CSV table of C-alpha atoms in Angstrom, one decimal:
chain,number,residue,atom,x,y,z
A,17,MET,CA,-14.6,32.2,-2.0
A,18,SER,CA,-15.8,29.2,-0.4
A,19,THR,CA,-18.8,28.0,-0.6
A,20,ALA,CA,-21.8,27.4,1.6
A,21,SER,CA,-20.6,23.3,0.2
A,22,GLN,CA,-17.5,23.1,2.4
A,23,ARG,CA,-16.4,19.7,3.4
A,24,GLY,CA,-13.4,20.6,5.1
A,25,LEU,CA,-9.7,20.6,4.3
A,26,ALA,CA,-8.4,17.8,1.9
A,27,VAL,CA,-4.8,16.7,2.2
A,28,ILE,CA,-3.2,14.7,-0.7
A,29,THR,CA,0.1,13.6,-1.3
A,30,GLY,CA,1.6,13.1,-5.1
A,31,ALA,CA,-0.6,16.0,-5.9
A,32,ALA,CA,1.7,17.0,-9.1
A,33,GLY,CA,0.7,13.5,-10.9
A,34,VAL,CA,-1.8,13.0,-13.4
A,35,LEU,CA,-3.6,10.8,-10.6
A,36,GLY,CA,-3.1,13.3,-7.8
A,37,THR,CA,-4.0,16.4,-9.8
A,38,ARG,CA,-7.0,14.4,-11.2
A,39,ILE,CA,-8.2,13.6,-7.7
A,40,ALA,CA,-7.6,17.0,-6.5
A,41,GLU,CA,-9.5,18.5,-8.8
A,42,ARG,CA,-12.3,16.1,-7.9
A,43,LEU,CA,-12.2,16.2,-4.4
A,44,ALA,CA,-12.5,20.5,-4.9
A,45,ALA,CA,-15.4,19.9,-6.9
A,46,ASP,CA,-17.0,17.9,-4.7
A,47,GLY,CA,-16.6,21.0,-1.9
A,48,HIS,CA,-13.1,20.3,-0.2
A,49,ASP,CA,-10.4,22.6,0.4
A,50,LEU,CA,-6.9,21.2,-0.8
A,51,LEU,CA,-3.4,21.4,0.8
A,52,LEU,CA,-1.3,19.7,-1.8
A,53,VAL,CA,2.3,17.9,-1.4
A,54,ASP,CA,4.8,16.9,-3.9
A,55,LEU,CA,8.3,16.7,-3.7
A,56,ASP,CA,8.0,18.4,-7.5
A,57,ARG,CA,7.5,22.5,-6.8
A,58,ALA,CA,5.0,22.0,-9.5
A,59,VAL,CA,2.0,21.3,-7.0
A,60,ALA,CA,2.2,25.1,-6.3
A,61,LEU,CA,1.3,25.2,-10.0
A,62,THR,CA,-1.3,22.6,-9.8
A,63,ALA,CA,-3.1,24.3,-6.4
A,64,GLU,CA,-3.1,27.6,-8.7
A,65,ARG,CA,-4.9,26.3,-11.0
A,66,ILE,CA,-7.5,24.3,-9.2
A,67,ALA,CA,-7.9,27.2,-6.7
A,68,ALA,CA,-8.6,29.6,-9.8
A,69,ALA,CA,-11.0,27.0,-11.7
A,70,SER,CA,-13.1,25.5,-8.7
A,71,SER,CA,-13.8,28.7,-6.0
A,72,ARG,CA,-12.4,26.5,-3.4
A,73,ARG,CA,-8.7,27.2,-1.3
A,74,ALA,CA,-5.8,25.1,-2.8
A,75,VAL,CA,-2.4,25.6,-1.3
A,76,ALA,CA,0.7,23.8,-2.0
A,77,CYS,CA,3.4,22.2,0.3
A,78,VAL,CA,7.1,20.9,-1.1
A,79,ALA,CA,7.8,18.7,1.2
A,80,ASP,CA,10.2,15.0,1.1
A,81,LEU,CA,7.7,12.7,3.2
A,82,THR,CA,10.7,10.5,3.5
A,83,SER,CA,11.8,12.2,6.5
A,84,ALA,CA,9.9,13.7,9.8
A,85,GLU,CA,10.7,17.2,8.7
A,86,GLY,CA,8.7,16.8,5.6
A,87,ALA,CA,6.1,15.1,7.5
A,88,GLU,CA,5.9,17.8,10.1
A,89,ALA,CA,6.1,20.2,7.3
A,90,VAL,CA,2.7,19.6,5.8
A,91,ALA,CA,1.3,19.2,9.6
A,92,ARG,CA,2.5,22.6,9.7
A,93,SER,CA,0.7,23.8,6.9
A,94,ALA,CA,-2.0,22.3,7.7
A,95,GLY,CA,-1.9,23.6,10.7
A,96,GLU,CA,-2.5,27.4,9.1
A,97,GLU,CA,-5.1,26.4,7.1
A,98,GLY,CA,-7.0,26.1,10.3
A,99,GLY,CA,-6.3,22.1,11.0
A,100,ASN,CA,-9.2,20.0,11.4
A,101,VAL,CA,-8.3,17.8,8.1
A,102,ALA,CA,-11.5,16.2,7.1
A,103,LEU,CA,-9.8,13.6,4.4
A,104,LEU,CA,-6.0,12.2,3.9
A,105,VAL,CA,-5.4,11.0,0.9
A,106,ASN,CA,-2.1,8.8,1.1
A,107,ASN,CA,-1.0,8.7,-3.1
A,108,ALA,CA,2.6,9.7,-3.3
A,109,GLY,CA,4.6,6.7,-5.1
A,110,ILE,CA,7.2,5.4,-6.9
A,111,THR,CA,8.4,3.2,-9.0
A,112,ARG,CA,12.0,1.5,-9.2
A,113,ASP,CA,11.2,-1.8,-11.8
A,114,GLY,CA,13.5,-4.8,-11.5
A,115,ARG,CA,13.7,-8.6,-11.6
A,116,ILE,CA,13.9,-10.1,-8.3
A,117,GLY,CA,17.6,-11.4,-9.4
A,118,ASP,CA,18.4,-7.8,-10.8
A,119,MET,CA,17.0,-5.5,-8.1
A,120,GLN,CA,19.4,-3.3,-5.9
A,121,GLU,CA,18.6,-3.2,-2.4
A,122,ARG,CA,18.5,0.3,-2.3
A,123,ASP,CA,15.8,0.4,-5.0
A,124,PHE,CA,13.8,-1.6,-3.1
A,125,ALA,CA,14.1,0.3,-0.1
A,126,ALA,CA,13.2,3.5,-1.6
A,127,VAL,CA,10.0,2.4,-3.1
A,128,ILE,CA,9.1,0.8,0.5
A,129,ASP,CA,10.3,4.1,1.9
A,130,VAL,CA,8.1,6.2,-0.1
A,131,ASN,CA,5.2,4.7,-0.8
A,132,LEU,CA,5.1,2.8,2.6
A,133,THR,CA,6.8,4.2,5.7
A,134,ALA,CA,6.2,7.6,4.1
A,135,ALA,CA,2.4,7.5,4.4
A,136,MET,CA,2.6,6.0,7.8
A,137,ARG,CA,5.3,8.9,8.7
A,138,LEU,CA,2.5,11.5,7.2
A,139,THR,CA,-0.5,10.0,8.9
A,140,PHE,CA,0.8,10.4,12.0
A,141,ALA,CA,2.1,13.7,11.9
A,142,LEU,CA,-0.9,14.4,11.4
A,143,GLU,CA,-3.1,12.2,13.7
A,144,ARG,CA,-3.7,15.3,15.9
A,145,LEU,CA,-5.7,17.3,13.4
A,146,LEU,CA,-8.0,14.5,11.7
A,147,ALA,CA,-11.2,16.1,12.7
A,148,ASP,CA,-13.5,13.7,14.1
A,149,GLY,CA,-15.3,11.7,11.1
A,150,SER,CA,-12.6,12.9,8.8
A,151,VAL,CA,-11.2,10.1,6.3
A,152,VAL,CA,-8.1,8.9,5.4
A,153,LEU,CA,-7.8,6.9,1.9
A,154,ASN,CA,-3.8,4.6,1.4
A,155,MET,CA,-3.8,4.1,-2.6
A,156,SER,CA,-2.6,0.9,-2.8
A,157,SER,CA,-2.4,-0.7,-5.9
A,158,ARG,CA,-3.9,-4.4,-7.6
A,159,ALA,CA,-0.3,-5.2,-8.0
A,160,SER,CA,-0.6,-5.8,-3.9
A,161,LEU,CA,-2.0,-9.1,-5.0
A,162,GLY,CA,1.0,-10.3,-6.9
A,163,ASN,CA,3.2,-8.6,-9.9
A,164,PHE,CA,6.0,-9.7,-12.4
A,165,GLY,CA,9.3,-7.5,-12.1
A,166,GLN,CA,7.7,-4.6,-8.9
A,167,ALA,CA,8.4,-6.8,-5.7
A,168,ASN,CA,9.4,-3.6,-4.3
A,169,TYR,CA,5.9,-2.3,-5.1
A,170,VAL,CA,4.3,-5.2,-4.4
A,171,ALA,CA,5.4,-5.8,-0.4
A,172,SER,CA,5.2,-1.5,-0.7
A,173,LYS,CA,1.0,-1.5,-1.8
A,174,SER,CA,0.6,-4.6,0.4
A,175,GLY,CA,1.8,-3.4,3.2
A,176,LEU,CA,-0.5,-0.5,2.5
A,177,VAL,CA,-3.0,-3.3,3.3
A,178,GLY,CA,-1.8,-3.6,6.5
A,179,LEU,CA,-1.8,-0.3,7.8
A,180,THR,CA,-5.1,0.4,6.3
A,181,ARG,CA,-7.0,-1.9,8.3
A,182,ALA,CA,-5.1,-1.6,11.7
A,183,LEU,CA,-5.4,2.2,11.5
A,184,ALA,CA,-9.3,1.4,10.9
A,185,LEU,CA,-9.4,-0.6,13.7
A,186,ARG,CA,-7.4,2.1,16.0
A,187,TRP,CA,-9.1,5.5,15.1
A,188,ALA,CA,-12.6,3.6,14.8
A,189,PRO,CA,-15.3,5.2,15.3
A,190,ARG,CA,-13.9,8.6,15.0
A,191,VAL,CA,-11.4,8.0,11.6
A,192,ARG,CA,-12.7,5.7,8.4
A,193,VAL,CA,-9.7,4.5,7.0
A,194,ASN,CA,-10.0,2.4,3.4
A,195,ALA,CA,-7.7,1.6,0.2
A,196,VAL,CA,-7.8,1.9,-3.0
A,197,ALA,CA,-6.1,-0.5,-5.2
A,198,PRO,CA,-5.7,0.5,-8.9
A,199,SER,CA,-5.1,-1.7,-11.6
A,200,LEU,CA,-3.1,0.2,-14.8
A,201,ILE,CA,-3.7,3.6,-15.1
A,202,ASP,CA,-3.5,6.2,-17.8
A,203,THR,CA,-0.3,7.8,-16.5
A,204,PRO,CA,3.2,7.8,-17.3
A,205,MET,CA,3.6,5.2,-15.1
A,206,ALA,CA,1.8,2.9,-16.8
A,207,HIS,CA,3.8,4.5,-20.3
A,208,SER,CA,7.0,3.5,-18.7
A,209,MET,CA,6.5,0.1,-19.9
A,210,PRO,CA,7.1,-0.8,-23.4
A,211,GLU,CA,4.2,0.1,-25.6
A,212,HIS,CA,3.8,-3.5,-26.5
A,213,VAL,CA,3.8,-5.1,-23.3
A,214,LEU,CA,1.1,-2.2,-22.2
A,215,GLU,CA,-0.9,-3.6,-25.5
A,216,LYS,CA,-0.8,-7.1,-23.9
A,217,VAL,CA,-1.7,-6.1,-20.2
A,218,VAL,CA,-4.5,-4.6,-21.3
A,219,SER,CA,-5.9,-6.5,-24.1
A,220,ARG,CA,-6.3,-9.2,-20.6
A,221,ILE,CA,-8.6,-6.6,-18.7
A,222,PRO,CA,-11.9,-8.2,-19.2
A,223,ALA,CA,-13.3,-4.4,-19.4
A,224,GLY,CA,-11.3,-4.3,-22.6
A,225,ARG,CA,-9.4,-0.7,-21.4
A,226,ILE,CA,-7.4,0.5,-19.3
A,227,GLY,CA,-7.9,2.4,-16.0
A,228,MET,CA,-9.1,6.4,-15.8
A,229,PRO,CA,-7.5,8.7,-13.4
A,230,ASP,CA,-11.1,9.7,-13.5
A,231,ASP,CA,-11.9,6.3,-12.8
A,232,VAL,CA,-10.1,6.3,-9.5
A,233,ALA,CA,-11.4,9.7,-8.5
A,234,SER,CA,-14.6,8.9,-8.5
A,235,ILE,CA,-13.7,5.8,-6.1
A,236,VAL,CA,-11.4,8.4,-3.8
A,237,ALA,CA,-14.8,11.0,-4.1
A,238,PHE,CA,-17.3,8.4,-3.0
A,239,LEU,CA,-15.1,6.6,-0.1
A,240,ALA,CA,-14.3,10.2,1.5
A,241,SER,CA,-18.1,10.8,1.3
A,242,PRO,CA,-20.8,10.3,3.8
A,243,GLU,CA,-22.3,7.9,1.5
A,244,ALA,CA,-19.4,5.5,2.7
A,245,GLY,CA,-19.9,6.3,6.1
A,246,TYR,CA,-20.4,2.1,7.4
A,247,ILE,CA,-17.0,1.4,5.3
A,248,THR,CA,-14.1,1.5,7.1
A,249,GLY,CA,-11.0,-1.3,6.5
A,250,GLN,CA,-11.7,-2.0,3.4
A,251,VAL,CA,-9.4,-2.4,0.1
A,252,LEU,CA,-12.2,-1.3,-3.0
A,253,VAL,CA,-9.9,-2.8,-6.1
A,254,ALA,CA,-10.6,-0.8,-9.5
A,255,CYS,CA,-8.8,-3.1,-12.2
A,256,GLY,CA,-11.8,-3.5,-14.9
A,257,GLY,CA,-11.7,-7.1,-13.4
A,258,ARG,CA,-8.1,-7.8,-13.9
A,259,SER,CA,-8.0,-9.6,-10.7
A,260,ILE,CA,-10.3,-12.1,-11.8
A,261,ALA,CA,-9.2,-13.0,-15.3
A,262,ALA,CA,-7.6,-15.8,-16.3
B,24,MET,CA,16.3,-31.3,0.3
B,25,SER,CA,18.2,-28.0,0.7
B,26,GLU,CA,17.3,-26.2,4.1
B,27,PRO,CA,14.4,-24.1,4.4
B,28,LEU,CA,14.7,-20.3,4.9
B,29,VAL,CA,12.5,-19.9,7.3
B,30,ILE,CA,11.8,-15.8,8.0
B,31,ARG,CA,9.5,-15.1,11.5
B,32,GLN,CA,8.0,-11.8,11.4
B,33,PRO,CA,9.7,-9.4,13.7
B,34,GLN,CA,7.1,-7.9,16.3
B,35,LEU,CA,7.9,-3.9,15.6
B,36,GLY,CA,5.3,-2.2,18.1
B,37,GLU,CA,4.7,1.1,16.8
B,38,ASP,CA,8.3,1.9,15.6
B,39,TYR,CA,7.1,2.0,11.9
B,40,GLU,CA,10.5,3.8,11.0
B,41,ARG,CA,11.8,0.4,11.0
B,42,VAL,CA,9.4,-1.5,8.3
B,43,THR,CA,11.7,-0.6,5.4
B,44,GLN,CA,14.5,-2.1,6.7
B,45,GLU,CA,13.0,-4.9,8.1
B,46,LEU,CA,11.2,-5.4,4.7
B,47,THR,CA,14.1,-4.8,2.6
B,48,GLY,CA,16.1,-7.4,4.8
B,49,ALA,CA,13.6,-9.9,3.9
B,50,PHE,CA,13.9,-9.1,1.0
B,51,SER,CA,17.7,-9.9,0.7
B,52,HIS,CA,17.2,-13.4,2.7
B,53,MET,CA,14.8,-14.4,0.6
B,54,ARG,CA,16.5,-13.8,-2.9
B,55,ALA,CA,19.7,-15.2,-1.5
B,56,ALA,CA,17.8,-18.5,-0.3
B,57,VAL,CA,15.8,-19.1,-3.4
B,58,LEU,CA,18.9,-18.7,-6.0
B,59,GLU,CA,20.6,-21.3,-3.9
B,60,GLU,CA,17.4,-23.0,-4.6
B,61,ARG,CA,16.3,-23.1,-1.1
B,62,PRO,CA,12.1,-23.5,0.3
B,63,VAL,CA,11.2,-20.2,1.9
B,64,VAL,CA,8.2,-19.7,4.1
B,65,VAL,CA,7.3,-16.5,6.2
B,66,VAL,CA,5.6,-17.0,9.4
B,67,LEU,CA,3.2,-14.1,10.3
B,68,ASP,CA,1.4,-13.5,12.6
B,69,ASP,CA,-2.2,-13.4,11.6
B,70,ARG,CA,-3.3,-10.4,14.2
B,71,ASP,CA,-1.4,-8.6,12.2
B,72,LEU,CA,-2.0,-9.7,8.9
B,73,LEU,CA,-6.0,-8.6,10.6
B,74,GLY,CA,-4.5,-5.4,11.7
B,75,GLN,CA,-5.6,-6.4,14.8
B,76,GLY,CA,-2.3,-5.5,16.2
B,77,ALA,CA,0.0,-2.7,16.6
B,78,VAL,CA,0.5,-0.6,13.3
B,79,ALA,CA,3.7,-1.2,12.0
B,80,ASP,CA,2.9,-4.9,12.7
B,81,ALA,CA,0.2,-4.9,10.0
B,82,ALA,CA,2.1,-2.8,7.8
B,83,LEU,CA,5.2,-5.7,7.7
B,84,ALA,CA,3.2,-8.7,7.7
B,85,THR,CA,1.3,-7.6,4.7
B,86,GLY,CA,4.6,-5.7,3.0
B,87,LEU,CA,6.0,-9.5,3.5
B,88,LEU,CA,2.8,-11.3,2.4
B,89,GLY,CA,2.7,-9.2,-0.9
B,90,LEU,CA,6.8,-10.0,-0.9
B,91,VAL,CA,6.3,-14.2,-1.4
B,92,ARG,CA,3.3,-13.8,-3.8
B,93,ALA,CA,5.8,-11.5,-5.8
B,94,PHE,CA,8.5,-14.4,-5.2
B,95,ALA,CA,6.1,-17.2,-6.1
B,96,LEU,CA,5.4,-15.3,-9.2
B,97,GLU,CA,8.7,-14.0,-10.6
B,98,GLY,CA,10.1,-17.8,-9.5
B,99,ALA,CA,7.1,-19.7,-10.9
B,100,ARG,CA,9.0,-21.0,-14.5
B,101,ALA,CA,12.2,-21.6,-12.3
B,102,GLY,CA,10.9,-23.8,-9.2
B,103,TRP,CA,10.9,-21.7,-6.5
B,104,ARG,CA,8.9,-22.4,-3.5
B,105,VAL,CA,8.1,-19.2,-1.3
B,106,ASN,CA,5.4,-19.6,1.0
B,107,ALA,CA,3.7,-17.5,4.0
B,108,LEU,CA,1.7,-19.5,6.8
B,109,THR,CA,-0.3,-17.5,9.9
B,110,HIS,CA,-1.0,-18.4,13.3
B,111,ARG,CA,-2.0,-17.0,16.6
B,112,GLY,CA,1.0,-17.0,19.0
B,113,GLU,CA,0.6,-21.2,19.6
B,114,GLU,CA,3.4,-23.2,18.0
B,115,THR,CA,0.6,-25.8,18.1
B,116,ASP,CA,1.3,-27.6,14.5
B,117,LEU,CA,3.6,-25.2,13.2
B,118,ALA,CA,6.3,-27.5,12.6
B,119,GLN,CA,4.3,-29.9,10.8
B,120,CYS,CA,3.0,-26.9,8.3
B,121,LEU,CA,6.6,-26.0,8.0
B,122,GLU,CA,7.7,-29.0,6.9
B,123,HIS,CA,5.3,-29.5,4.4
B,124,LEU,CA,5.0,-26.1,2.6
B,125,ALA,CA,9.3,-27.1,2.7
B,126,ASP,CA,8.9,-29.9,1.3
B,127,GLY,CA,5.9,-29.6,-1.2
B,128,GLY,CA,5.3,-28.3,-4.7
B,129,LEU,CA,3.7,-25.2,-3.3
B,130,SER,CA,4.3,-22.1,-3.6
B,131,GLY,CA,2.8,-18.4,-3.4
B,132,GLN,CA,0.4,-20.1,-0.4
B,133,LEU,CA,-0.6,-18.4,2.6
B,134,ILE,CA,-1.7,-21.3,5.1
B,135,ARG,CA,-3.5,-20.1,8.4
B,136,VAL,CA,-3.4,-22.5,11.3
B,137,GLY,CA,-6.6,-22.1,13.4
B,138,THR,CA,-9.4,-21.0,13.0
B,139,GLU,CA,-9.6,-17.0,13.7
B,140,HIS,CA,-9.5,-16.6,9.9
B,141,LEU,CA,-13.3,-17.9,9.6
B,142,GLY,CA,-15.3,-15.6,9.0
B,143,ARG,CA,-12.3,-12.7,8.4
B,144,VAL,CA,-11.7,-11.0,5.0
B,145,TRP,CA,-8.3,-11.4,4.5
B,146,PRO,CA,-5.6,-9.5,2.7
C-alpha cells in the first residue's frame, strides 16, 4: 500500500544490476513508485522484492532498449502505471573493453548503442509522459574524461554529457536534466578487471576506497529531490577525488 | 609531416539514431590515421559542445571529444597526436589552429577559437 509521501513514478533502466537495484531501493525508500527496466528477466524478481520490502509499488518491464519497440514497450508500461513519470534514470550500460588497435567495430558500436543511443531513444519515448517538475538523470562516468582501453565506453559516457546539457536547455524549466559521473564502483563491472589492476586503481583514489553503490544512490536521490531544484544541465562527478589526483 | 586527418562533426539535427553510426565511423577513421602516424584533429561546433543545439548534435559532439581524450591517453606513449578544435560558425583562424594542432606535439587538447566559451562550464 502506498503512503502519503508518494513522489511519483521513477523509471530506472539497468535495474537488474547491482547499481540499478540499489538506486531503486533508495528511491522506493524516498517514496517513489518504480518501473524497473532491464533486458534481464531477473528484473521481475528485483521488483517483487523491493515492493515487498518497501510498501511502494514496483513493476518490471523486460525490454531491449536498442530497438524502438523496446523503448515504446517501456512507455506503454509507464502509461499503464498512470503516466506522470516523475523521474527517469538512464542507468543501463555495458562494457566491451579493448585496446584501440584491437577493438572490433561491432564492440565499439554495441557500447555506444546501449549506453548512449538507447538512452536518447527511451528519453524521447517517455517525453510525453514526463510530469511537470520531473527529473531525468543520466548515468555518465568519470571515464568520460578519458580512460585506457575503453574508447567506446569513454565516447558513450562523454556523449551522455552532451545529451544532458542539450535536454536541460530544451526542457527547462519544466524538466531538470542532470548526469552523475561515478568512478570505480563496487559492482561486477569493476571486478571484471584483474584483481591486481583493481587494487592499483583503488590505491590511487584519494578517498582511499572503492565507491559503493550506496554512494551513487545517494547522489541520484539528491538530484531527484526538490532540494536540487536549482540544478540542471550539470554533471556531478563522484570519484573519491580520482579525477583530480596525480 | 604526415597529412593530418581532419574530422568535421556532421550536423544530425534530431536524428539521434545516427549517433552510433557516426561515432563508430569516426573511431575507425581515427584509428586508421594514428596507426599510420597521422595526426588527427576533430573540429566541433561549440554550440553543440555546450548543449545549445540539437540533442543528437550535442551527444555526438561530446562523444567525439571523449574519443579524442581516449585516443590521446591510450596513444601517449606511441606519440599519437589527437586533438579537438571548437568554434562557432566562422572559419576565421581555423586554418592556423588546425596547422598548429597537426604540426605540434600537443595531444588530447581542446582548443577553443572565439570567446563563446568564457563564463561557461565546458564538458
